[in-house]
Structure formats: C-alpha cells, structure tokens
XYZ file of C-alpha atoms in Angstrom:
580
model
C 78.125 46.727 33.198
C 76.255 49.844 32.003
C 73.351 49.099 34.357
C 75.731 48.721 37.304
C 77.470 52.014 36.569
C 74.107 53.756 36.197
C 72.881 52.399 39.527
C 76.099 53.554 41.193
C 75.716 57.044 39.754
C 72.090 57.310 40.904
C 72.645 55.880 44.388
C 71.722 58.314 47.140
C 69.915 60.846 44.983
C 66.714 62.347 46.358
C 63.347 61.876 44.696
C 63.554 65.307 43.073
C 67.087 64.667 41.835
C 65.961 61.356 40.371
C 63.091 63.254 38.771
C 65.572 65.618 37.118
C 67.772 62.718 36.001
C 64.854 60.945 34.357
C 63.918 64.141 32.532
C 67.521 64.638 31.439
C 67.668 61.076 30.098
C 64.386 61.592 28.252
C 65.740 64.779 26.676
C 68.926 63.024 25.556
C 66.885 60.170 24.116
C 64.597 62.590 22.268
C 67.614 64.321 20.757
C 68.663 60.974 19.306
C 65.174 60.121 18.038
C 64.525 57.526 20.737
C 61.690 57.235 23.222
C 62.275 56.423 26.857
C 59.718 55.707 29.563
C 60.758 56.365 33.123
C 59.009 55.997 36.462
C 58.156 59.078 38.486
C 59.851 58.590 41.867
C 57.887 61.420 43.443
C 54.532 60.292 42.070
C 53.243 58.953 45.357
C 54.684 61.659 47.587
C 52.984 64.759 48.867
C 55.599 67.111 47.392
C 54.583 66.460 43.768
C 52.311 68.565 41.609
C 49.621 66.296 40.168
C 48.206 67.348 36.798
C 44.846 65.799 35.919
C 43.236 66.198 32.521
C 39.901 65.425 30.927
C 39.954 65.842 27.173
C 37.491 65.002 24.409
C 39.538 65.948 21.353
C 43.090 65.812 22.710
C 43.671 69.563 23.138
C 43.356 69.382 26.922
C 45.652 66.382 27.070
C 48.322 68.199 25.062
C 48.087 71.292 27.260
C 48.447 69.087 30.334
C 51.522 67.443 28.821
C 52.966 70.872 28.009
C 52.490 71.928 31.631
C 54.095 68.695 32.831
C 57.147 69.366 30.654
C 57.398 72.953 31.914
C 57.187 71.824 35.554
C 59.766 69.133 34.913
C 62.022 71.694 33.277
C 61.886 73.742 36.469
C 63.143 70.673 38.308
C 59.992 69.996 40.318
C 58.321 66.676 40.982
C 55.239 66.151 38.847
C 52.865 63.409 37.806
C 50.375 63.466 34.956
C 47.193 61.410 34.761
C 44.005 61.232 32.775
C 40.942 61.619 34.968
C 39.830 58.275 33.554
C 42.812 56.615 35.271
C 42.697 58.595 38.504
C 41.153 57.119 41.647
C 39.059 59.836 43.335
C 39.913 58.414 46.769
C 43.452 59.722 46.141
C 42.170 63.303 46.499
C 42.512 63.163 50.273
C 46.258 62.516 49.895
C 46.936 65.285 47.377
C 48.434 68.610 48.372
C 48.745 70.323 44.981
C 46.563 69.742 41.909
C 46.266 71.345 38.489
C 43.231 70.441 36.370
C 42.952 70.826 32.604
C 39.403 69.918 31.648
C 37.271 70.556 28.593
C 33.549 70.843 28.050
C 31.982 69.527 24.868
C 28.522 69.990 23.437
C 25.995 71.745 25.626
C 27.808 71.483 28.947
C 28.860 67.826 28.853
C 32.091 66.666 30.487
C 34.584 64.777 28.326
C 34.083 61.019 28.457
C 37.285 60.464 30.419
C 36.166 62.906 33.134
C 32.579 61.760 33.520
C 33.043 59.364 36.444
C 35.395 61.709 38.300
C 32.909 64.555 37.897
C 30.122 62.337 39.214
C 32.197 61.583 42.319
C 33.346 65.169 42.863
C 29.804 66.560 42.752
C 28.389 63.798 44.948
C 28.081 63.628 48.731
C 30.894 61.066 48.709
C 33.499 63.730 47.946
C 35.675 64.351 51.049
C 36.689 67.609 52.660
C 39.874 68.869 50.990
C 41.273 71.528 53.321
C 44.807 70.222 52.686
C 44.550 70.784 48.933
C 45.713 73.707 46.822
C 44.582 73.718 43.198
C 43.937 75.536 39.957
C 41.670 74.782 36.990
C 42.125 75.485 33.288
C 38.733 75.151 31.579
C 38.442 74.609 27.825
C 35.245 75.174 25.905
C 33.486 76.684 22.921
C 31.614 79.932 23.482
C 29.201 79.101 20.688
C 27.542 76.922 23.340
C 25.533 78.460 26.146
C 27.126 76.347 28.899
C 30.615 77.525 28.030
C 33.373 75.828 30.104
C 30.722 74.242 32.325
C 32.844 71.304 33.494
C 35.789 73.476 34.510
C 33.484 75.872 36.327
C 31.902 72.978 38.210
C 35.302 71.591 39.243
C 36.553 74.979 40.414
C 33.445 75.804 42.455
C 33.136 72.349 43.998
C 36.780 72.175 45.063
C 36.397 75.524 46.794
C 33.216 74.270 48.458
C 35.139 71.250 49.776
C 37.683 73.525 51.439
C 40.491 73.537 48.876
C 42.398 76.762 48.190
C 43.250 78.149 44.757
C 46.875 78.793 43.872
C 45.750 80.438 40.636
C 42.342 81.625 39.473
C 40.142 79.646 37.112
C 40.931 80.477 33.485
C 38.293 79.865 30.804
C 39.535 79.268 27.267
C 37.626 79.516 24.005
C 38.665 77.738 20.791
C 41.555 80.169 20.370
C 43.073 79.126 23.689
C 46.841 79.504 23.306
C 47.405 82.859 25.005
C 44.956 82.223 27.869
C 46.304 78.724 28.476
C 49.886 80.011 28.534
C 48.928 82.734 30.988
C 47.352 80.142 33.290
C 50.390 77.858 33.054
C 52.721 80.765 33.840
C 50.616 81.611 36.871
C 50.733 78.012 38.143
C 54.470 77.774 37.506
C 55.113 81.004 39.358
C 53.549 79.512 42.492
C 55.549 76.285 42.495
C 58.573 77.602 44.451
C 56.137 78.613 47.199
C 54.493 75.200 47.244
C 57.251 72.686 46.486
C 60.605 72.667 48.233
C 63.087 72.152 45.410
C 66.834 71.723 46.100
C 68.745 74.954 45.434
C 71.467 73.189 43.472
C 69.114 71.295 41.156
C 70.177 71.854 37.534
C 67.650 73.061 35.004
C 66.889 71.191 31.816
C 67.671 72.638 28.426
C 64.870 72.263 25.901
C 65.790 69.841 23.119
C 64.545 70.564 19.617
C 63.474 67.286 18.040
C 62.709 68.574 14.558
C 59.630 69.939 12.831
C 56.422 69.070 14.588
C 53.340 69.818 12.554
C 50.615 71.412 14.644
C 48.255 74.357 14.262
C 51.207 76.735 14.424
C 53.201 74.746 11.864
C 50.686 72.821 9.734
C 51.711 70.587 6.855
C 50.694 71.541 3.315
C 49.079 68.294 2.138
C 48.437 67.787 -1.556
C 44.890 66.850 -2.565
C 44.939 63.499 -4.362
C 41.183 62.831 -4.591
C 38.106 64.981 -3.951
C 35.149 62.822 -4.939
C 31.453 63.154 -4.215
C 30.181 59.800 -2.874
C 26.477 60.565 -2.585
C 24.301 60.188 -5.675
C 22.936 63.143 -7.596
C 19.440 62.820 -6.156
C 20.727 62.883 -2.571
C 19.918 65.881 -0.396
C 23.508 65.663 0.894
C 26.885 66.390 -0.663
C 29.361 64.037 1.009
C 32.970 64.002 -0.183
C 35.652 61.363 0.049
C 38.924 63.277 0.208
C 42.423 61.807 -0.004
C 45.469 63.858 0.979
C 49.161 63.087 0.601
C 51.325 63.118 3.727
C 54.507 62.264 1.840
C 57.501 63.944 3.431
C 55.534 65.214 6.436
C 56.644 62.705 9.045
C 53.058 62.746 10.286
C 51.754 59.577 11.890
C 48.220 58.732 12.937
C 46.246 55.837 14.391
C 42.699 54.746 13.572
C 40.472 56.880 15.779
C 42.536 60.072 15.401
C 41.286 63.250 13.716
C 42.796 65.496 11.080
C 42.536 69.233 11.672
C 42.024 71.436 8.621
C 42.972 75.110 8.461
C 40.419 76.506 6.045
C 39.443 79.887 4.667
C 35.946 81.337 4.997
C 33.370 81.326 2.164
C 34.052 84.312 -0.149
C 30.309 84.927 -0.550
C 29.944 85.322 3.216
C 32.921 87.683 3.443
C 31.325 89.855 0.752
C 27.956 89.891 2.513
C 29.441 90.980 5.833
C 31.498 93.772 4.297
C 28.406 95.037 2.446
C 26.325 94.986 5.641
C 28.997 96.946 7.507
C 29.227 99.532 4.740
C 33.022 99.592 4.753
C 35.657 98.802 2.148
C 37.232 95.363 1.975
C 40.628 97.096 2.002
C 39.912 98.874 5.305
C 42.946 98.231 7.538
C 42.390 96.225 10.732
C 44.798 94.996 13.370
C 44.716 91.278 14.179
C 47.310 89.929 16.604
C 49.548 92.974 16.081
C 49.454 92.577 12.311
C 47.726 95.089 10.044
C 45.621 93.462 7.313
C 42.932 94.516 4.835
C 39.532 93.686 6.320
C 38.741 91.317 3.442
C 41.865 89.252 4.112
C 41.204 89.188 7.861
C 37.623 87.974 7.374
C 38.733 85.393 4.807
C 41.646 83.825 6.642
C 42.004 85.018 10.237
C 38.629 85.531 11.916
C 35.593 83.358 12.699
C 32.621 84.661 10.693
C 30.166 81.762 10.777
C 29.378 80.675 14.342
C 27.864 83.327 16.596
C 29.672 82.792 19.891
C 28.561 84.151 23.232
C 31.495 86.561 23.201
C 30.507 87.916 19.789
C 26.892 88.386 20.854
C 27.932 90.374 23.914
C 30.264 92.535 21.817
C 27.669 93.091 19.095
C 25.021 93.932 21.691
C 27.271 96.698 22.998
C 27.924 97.965 19.462
C 24.311 97.829 18.286
C 22.701 98.929 21.562
C 19.562 97.111 20.414
C 16.857 96.711 23.045
C 15.600 93.403 21.663
C 19.083 91.875 21.497
C 19.802 93.092 25.026
C 16.653 91.374 26.291
C 17.603 88.144 24.518
C 21.014 88.175 26.172
C 19.309 88.547 29.546
C 17.089 85.497 28.961
C 18.951 82.184 29.075
C 16.428 80.251 26.984
C 16.215 82.901 24.266
C 19.998 83.225 24.231
C 20.427 79.475 23.764
C 17.957 79.535 20.879
C 19.766 82.455 19.240
C 23.168 80.748 19.465
C 21.757 77.480 18.084
C 19.994 79.005 15.075
C 21.883 82.150 14.023
C 25.149 82.678 12.243
C 26.999 85.981 12.571
C 25.507 87.315 9.316
C 21.995 86.765 10.719
C 22.785 88.710 13.881
C 24.349 91.557 11.895
C 21.266 91.788 9.666
C 18.632 91.431 12.361
C 20.295 93.804 14.825
C 22.076 96.269 12.509
C 24.925 98.556 13.482
C 27.773 100.359 11.699
C 30.662 99.896 14.116
C 33.556 100.362 11.719
C 36.048 97.784 10.473
C 38.301 97.565 13.552
C 35.464 97.377 16.073
C 33.857 94.564 14.073
C 37.153 92.658 13.812
C 37.661 93.029 17.565
C 34.270 91.388 18.200
C 35.262 88.183 16.384
C 37.167 85.132 17.557
C 40.217 83.864 15.711
C 39.408 81.334 12.999
C 39.995 77.883 14.477
C 40.975 74.651 12.722
C 38.123 72.213 12.032
C 38.629 68.550 12.877
C 37.440 65.510 10.934
C 37.612 61.851 11.925
C 40.248 60.101 9.845
C 38.713 57.557 7.478
C 41.806 55.524 6.624
C 44.420 53.215 8.075
C 47.990 54.437 7.567
C 49.114 50.811 7.318
C 46.664 50.273 4.469
C 47.326 53.656 2.830
C 50.979 54.662 3.397
C 51.676 58.402 3.206
C 47.964 59.177 2.820
C 45.088 60.325 4.991
C 41.430 60.072 3.973
C 38.420 62.074 5.154
C 34.651 61.798 4.823
C 33.175 65.302 4.753
C 29.539 66.416 4.482
C 29.324 69.876 2.941
C 27.124 72.128 5.096
C 24.847 74.349 3.012
C 21.376 75.508 3.971
C 18.897 78.369 3.673
C 17.791 80.343 6.720
C 16.340 83.799 7.328
C 15.995 84.321 3.592
C 19.622 83.710 2.614
C 22.155 80.974 1.952
C 24.434 79.706 4.704
C 27.663 77.748 4.518
C 29.859 75.689 6.802
C 33.339 77.210 6.663
C 35.623 74.169 6.450
C 33.224 71.706 4.825
C 32.496 73.970 1.844
C 36.166 74.935 1.673
C 36.934 71.244 1.127
C 33.952 70.540 -1.133
C 33.887 73.688 -3.258
C 37.219 75.466 -3.162
C 39.937 72.834 -3.489
C 40.756 70.579 -6.436
C 43.150 67.727 -7.111
C 46.700 69.059 -6.889
C 45.862 71.896 -4.501
C 47.294 71.899 -0.990
C 45.497 72.032 2.354
C 47.129 72.937 5.668
C 46.650 70.092 8.138
C 47.866 68.509 11.362
C 46.933 65.369 13.284
C 44.931 65.468 16.506
C 45.431 62.193 18.425
C 42.436 60.694 20.208
C 43.722 58.166 22.709
C 40.201 57.599 24.052
C 38.997 56.115 20.746
C 41.276 53.200 19.988
C 40.943 49.686 18.624
C 41.602 46.953 21.190
C 45.208 45.825 21.307
C 43.943 42.239 21.427
C 43.310 41.280 17.803
C 41.044 38.441 18.918
C 38.576 40.870 20.543
C 35.267 41.478 18.768
C 34.335 45.007 17.691
C 30.878 46.595 17.304
C 30.853 49.889 15.384
C 27.871 52.279 15.308
C 28.338 55.109 12.806
C 25.462 56.732 10.913
C 26.203 59.267 8.179
C 29.759 60.592 8.171
C 30.119 59.000 11.616
C 31.129 55.913 9.657
C 34.475 57.543 8.780
C 36.633 56.133 11.619
C 35.118 52.680 11.115
C 36.398 52.597 7.560
C 39.807 53.098 9.183
C 39.058 50.447 11.836
C 38.084 47.793 9.292
C 41.079 48.561 7.087
C 43.410 48.383 10.088
C 41.942 45.114 11.372
C 42.379 43.618 7.904
C 46.018 44.757 7.814
C 46.603 43.184 11.230
C 44.889 39.938 10.138
C 42.858 40.314 13.331
C 40.778 37.222 14.025
C 38.214 39.063 16.158
C 34.813 39.667 14.565
C 33.713 43.063 13.200
C 30.088 44.258 13.178
C 29.041 47.590 11.651
C 25.781 49.493 12.112
C 25.329 52.215 9.492
C 22.435 54.545 8.812
C 21.496 57.421 6.534
C 18.478 58.760 4.654
C 18.195 56.673 1.465
C 19.742 53.393 0.344
C 20.049 54.394 -3.310
C 21.785 57.735 -2.771
C 23.358 57.823 0.716
C 24.944 54.401 1.311
C 28.481 55.669 1.969
C 31.263 53.249 0.898
C 28.712 50.579 -0.034
C 31.021 48.716 -2.425
C 33.854 48.726 0.116
C 31.635 47.221 2.821
C 30.469 44.542 0.395
C 34.083 43.728 -0.447
C 35.010 43.515 3.241
C 32.036 41.206 3.869
C 33.154 38.957 1.017
C 36.772 38.924 2.211
C 35.831 38.269 5.832
C 37.243 41.521 7.254
C 33.665 42.565 8.090
C 31.453 39.880 9.626
C 28.118 41.674 9.966
C 26.544 44.790 8.511
C 23.205 46.214 9.643
C 21.827 49.303 7.931
C 19.002 51.730 8.645
C 17.760 54.091 5.942
C 15.334 56.466 7.572
C 13.426 57.700 4.501
C 13.017 54.549 2.453
C 9.721 53.655 4.155
C 6.778 55.403 5.787
C 8.121 55.130 9.313
C 11.614 56.358 10.020
C 14.176 53.752 11.077
C 17.454 54.686 12.737
C 20.534 52.802 13.921
C 19.192 52.646 17.482
C 16.167 50.765 16.117
C 18.470 48.225 14.488
C 20.287 47.824 17.807
C 16.990 46.965 19.478
C 16.148 44.452 16.738
C 19.533 42.744 17.178
C 19.482 42.944 20.980
C 20.048 39.234 21.677
C 23.055 38.973 19.357
C 24.377 42.315 20.573
C 24.366 41.166 24.193
C 25.990 37.863 23.210
C 28.866 39.815 21.655
C 29.140 42.153 24.653
C 29.092 39.240 27.101
C 32.036 37.640 25.338
C 34.057 40.833 25.588
C 33.240 42.898 22.512
C 34.312 46.549 22.337
C 31.541 48.989 21.337
C 32.238 52.228 19.441
C 29.947 55.124 18.513
C 30.776 58.024 16.213
C 28.636 60.888 14.938
C 26.124 63.454 16.094
C 26.302 64.295 19.794
C 23.072 66.273 20.041
C 20.644 63.482 19.159
C 22.139 60.232 17.875
C 24.653 59.588 20.660
C 22.016 59.993 23.369
C 19.563 57.794 21.457
C 22.196 55.055 21.144
C 23.012 55.332 24.860
C 19.337 54.959 25.719
C 18.923 51.992 23.373
C 21.916 50.208 24.930
C 20.569 50.858 28.430
C 17.186 49.421 27.431
C 18.857 46.383 25.845
C 21.030 45.708 28.902
C 18.055 46.205 31.233
C 15.878 43.748 29.317
C 18.619 41.174 28.840
C 19.771 41.223 32.489
C 16.259 41.774 33.891
C 17.537 44.746 35.894
C 16.404 48.335 36.331
C 17.328 51.085 33.876
C 19.457 52.691 36.584
C 21.454 49.493 37.075
C 21.783 49.086 33.307
C 23.109 52.658 33.082
C 25.700 51.784 35.733
C 26.780 48.780 33.654
C 27.115 50.958 30.563
C 29.239 53.408 32.554
C 31.429 50.533 33.673
C 31.892 49.492 30.042
C 32.953 53.060 29.305
C 35.293 53.184 32.298
C 36.972 49.941 31.238
C 37.442 51.215 27.679
C 34.980 48.779 26.124
C 32.480 51.507 25.247
C 34.108 54.414 23.430
C 32.509 57.415 21.745
C 33.724 60.050 19.318
C 30.766 62.410 19.098
C 30.528 66.015 18.005
C-alpha cells in the first residue's frame, strides 16, 4: 500500500523533480539514522553535471561527494563516479564535467585514475567540443611535480576542444579554502549550464550528529605505546593502541587513521634561535594572533620544505645560490628531497621577522597511518604500526613530526586527536572464499595485520599468504609471534620473509616473489587478490616489475603484454596498492 501511494505521488514528475525527491528522502532517512540508496534518474541525460574523482587517500573522494551534495541541494541533476568505474567512451556524450583528482608521490596519478589518464592522454581520446569542464587538482607541494595529474587533465581537455566553466585550482595539503572556492565557482555556473525548474524546492541541510574529521577530531586515549623492534635494531617501531570508546567512529581493514600531532620542541627552538626572534613574538595565523612558539608547535608545517616555502624563502633571503637552484628543475628536486626547513634556513640565512616567516609556512596537516587492526577483533580500539623517523643530516638531528610525536611525546593515558580516513580502493574481497596475497615489508605490514584478523573473525575459508621483509630477523621481525599463532591456527596459510641484512647479498620481498613465482601464478590464476603496502618510491615499483616479469615468464608473453595483464588485475580490483 505504501509503495502504491509513493508511485502515485511520484507519477509525472520530471527527472530533476525526481532528483530532488530522492535527495529529500535521503535527508529524511539520514535524520532518522537510516541509509537509503536511490537511483539517479538524470544520470544518463545530457542535463546532468557529472563529477569524476580520482583519489589515493580518500580526500579527493570526500571533496567530490561534498560537491555532489551541494549540487543536489541546489536542485540540479548530478551523478558521481570514481574514474575507476567510468568508461572513457562516455566522454563524447557528456556536456558538463567536474574533475577532482589528486597526485601522489612524484607526479603519479592515483591508482583509480591511472587507466582514464592513459586514455585521455592517448591518440584515442576524442574531440570534446561539446564539453564544458573544470578541474580541482590535489597535491603536495613538497614534491616537484605538484598537482601533475590535475594539470595534465586540464591541459588535455582544453587541447581536445573542451571549454572551462571554472579555472583549474591547485590545492596543497591545506586544501579546504581553495577547494571551497573552486566548488563555489562551479556552483555559480550551474544556472547558466543546467536548466532547472523555477519552482523546484531547495533542500535543507540535515545535521546527523557529530562527525569526527580534521575539523572535529576525536580525542583518543592511548592504551598501549610499545616498541616492537629489539634494542639492537636501527629502527624504533611502535605498536600503538588507541581507545575509540564513545566516538562512534567506524573503520574497515584498509582504512587509515589521521593523527593531528604537534611539532618537535627541539626543532621549534632551533628555528626561533636561527630567526633571532622571541618565541612570544605575536603572529597572525588564520585571523588568530598567537605567540610564535605556539604557532610553530601546533599550527604550522616546520619539517617538510615545500615548493611554496622555498619560493617564499628565496624572496626573503634574496640568495643568489638559492635563486639559481629554484631555476634548475633537477637541483630543485634534489633540494626538496633532501632538505628540511631548518636546513634551508641555515644554509640560506635571512632575518625576515616572525610574521614574514609564519606567512611562508603551510598549515600543519594531519599525518595518516594504515590501521593495523580489525574493529571486529578489537571493539572500540584502533591499532597503528609507526616507525619513528630520526636521522642526522647537515650536521644536526632531524625528526619526523608525527612519528616522533607518537613515539616520544605521548604515554599511556594521554589523548591523541584522530579521525578515520576511509580507503575504498584497498579492501578485502567480499567473497570469503577468495584467496589473498599480501606484500608488506616494514611498517607496510600494518594493514595486513588487520586483514588477517578480519579474515579470522569472518571465518573466511579463502587462503592467506603474507610476504614480509625488513633488515634483520632477530630485531625487526614485526609481529612475529602473532604470525606464528595465525599459522598455527590456520588463519594464515603461508608466510615468506626476506631479511635484507642477514646475509652478504641483500634479499627483498620482490626476490621472494620471484622464488615463489610458480605458486604465486597458481594462486593468481585461481582468482587470488594481491595487495601491496609500503614505500612508493622504491619498493612498490620493484614489486610491480617483479610481478610483470613473473607473468611474462609464466605466460610466455612480452613484458608489455604482462604489464597490460597487471593493469587489468588492478582495474578489476584484484591488484590493490596502498603506497606512500
């Protein structure tokens, strides 16, 4: 009876009116704590705005969802898709597109945008004179190829004949204001591009309760902060357990936990001394006046030397050598890769004053760590595996901001401000009978601890195979006793390890993959899912190359054809990476 009355009420409504009705129903459901999924009646019509996102960490996806909600609130037809799920052939039928795309590492596209980017930049891409578009590019200016993917999309779409409705906006780690400005610009153009009915009602935003994010983080109590490398290890790796009791936070294996940390006090002191100012010197940060010491401790990025900082400091120092480095791409890349802010300040000295120095710095951004626990196995808790970053360079000590905050400056009973960052591109298979291959050297093993715990909780009958590597067996075998217990209990079927410094020649996880090539291909051929987590600069590429070589040898095909097969595994979701 309810279905019949609903159908009668909806009969004769236009696509846009149905769009509004579905949004209204979703808002009512949200207000009552329910979730409702509704089709988009305008999704296949030319009068809809299509929002496409490519996101490595989930920030781009969330911004795309925020834009979708804002467009829906204005009563306009909209559809939202990941670039991984979007068929490039559809481009010829689009009239209005908004892209939200990130760049990770040194100019790499996010995994879910890789195939779309390959198509867009190829000769197969069609002319797009009918298309109007805008691009929001996310990146990290501590990398030389800042926002590379977004820049490529924007330039190529123009080259193909498309017209911008709003200019490309490039966002650094502190992206909120720039992203909002871009969204406002796109929204302001919608009445010109989409013919919305004059009498269409507008949605009222529904508050669904506290949502913990970087603006409203949860204060999680520290339950355990334990070093899990032996005393003779060259590394200090911590297993950290935090309480989520009362937070309402939920996470899945594969997600990350963002930490809002403070900067190392020693580094704050060094910078203030180099500047020759008082730590109580007033500075303005986001319209709030703070003592310089507090701003450097809690509000501003003082470790990573970003491109923006280097340009600002070059103007302040007016140093000929620094100016020449900035003009040389190779030298600039080397400087960014090897120098922290303190090194730049010391090597190219200037006395700009407290406010000018504060203005040269980015806002301090949350640091993300792969979650190392299953919520089903550890209710109301979240676990992390954190390697403390400490090293000597240019004659002085250096620290990682968040890692040493967690290792050195918090104890059991303290609280840490946190929020969950979902990663929908790094998920266990829904089919519990599917086999899983996990490749995670060093702290890259963290999400696989969560995977194995979760599979045990599900009583999954698929097989689990872990490849782990580190420097030394005796001091760096992270979670050794847990893996042995899982092997004994049957929740882990195979474990292959590579300890690079226990013998004359170094052995890494990619070498173990090659040694187990026949078994590896047998698992893949019967449908196994393959996961990689860890270092993006070296390890991830080495693992990719090893898998391509293994596929090539096993299939007796060229490396190029093997690379295509690996890409197809990635496209289908059977090869997933969480690399950083």
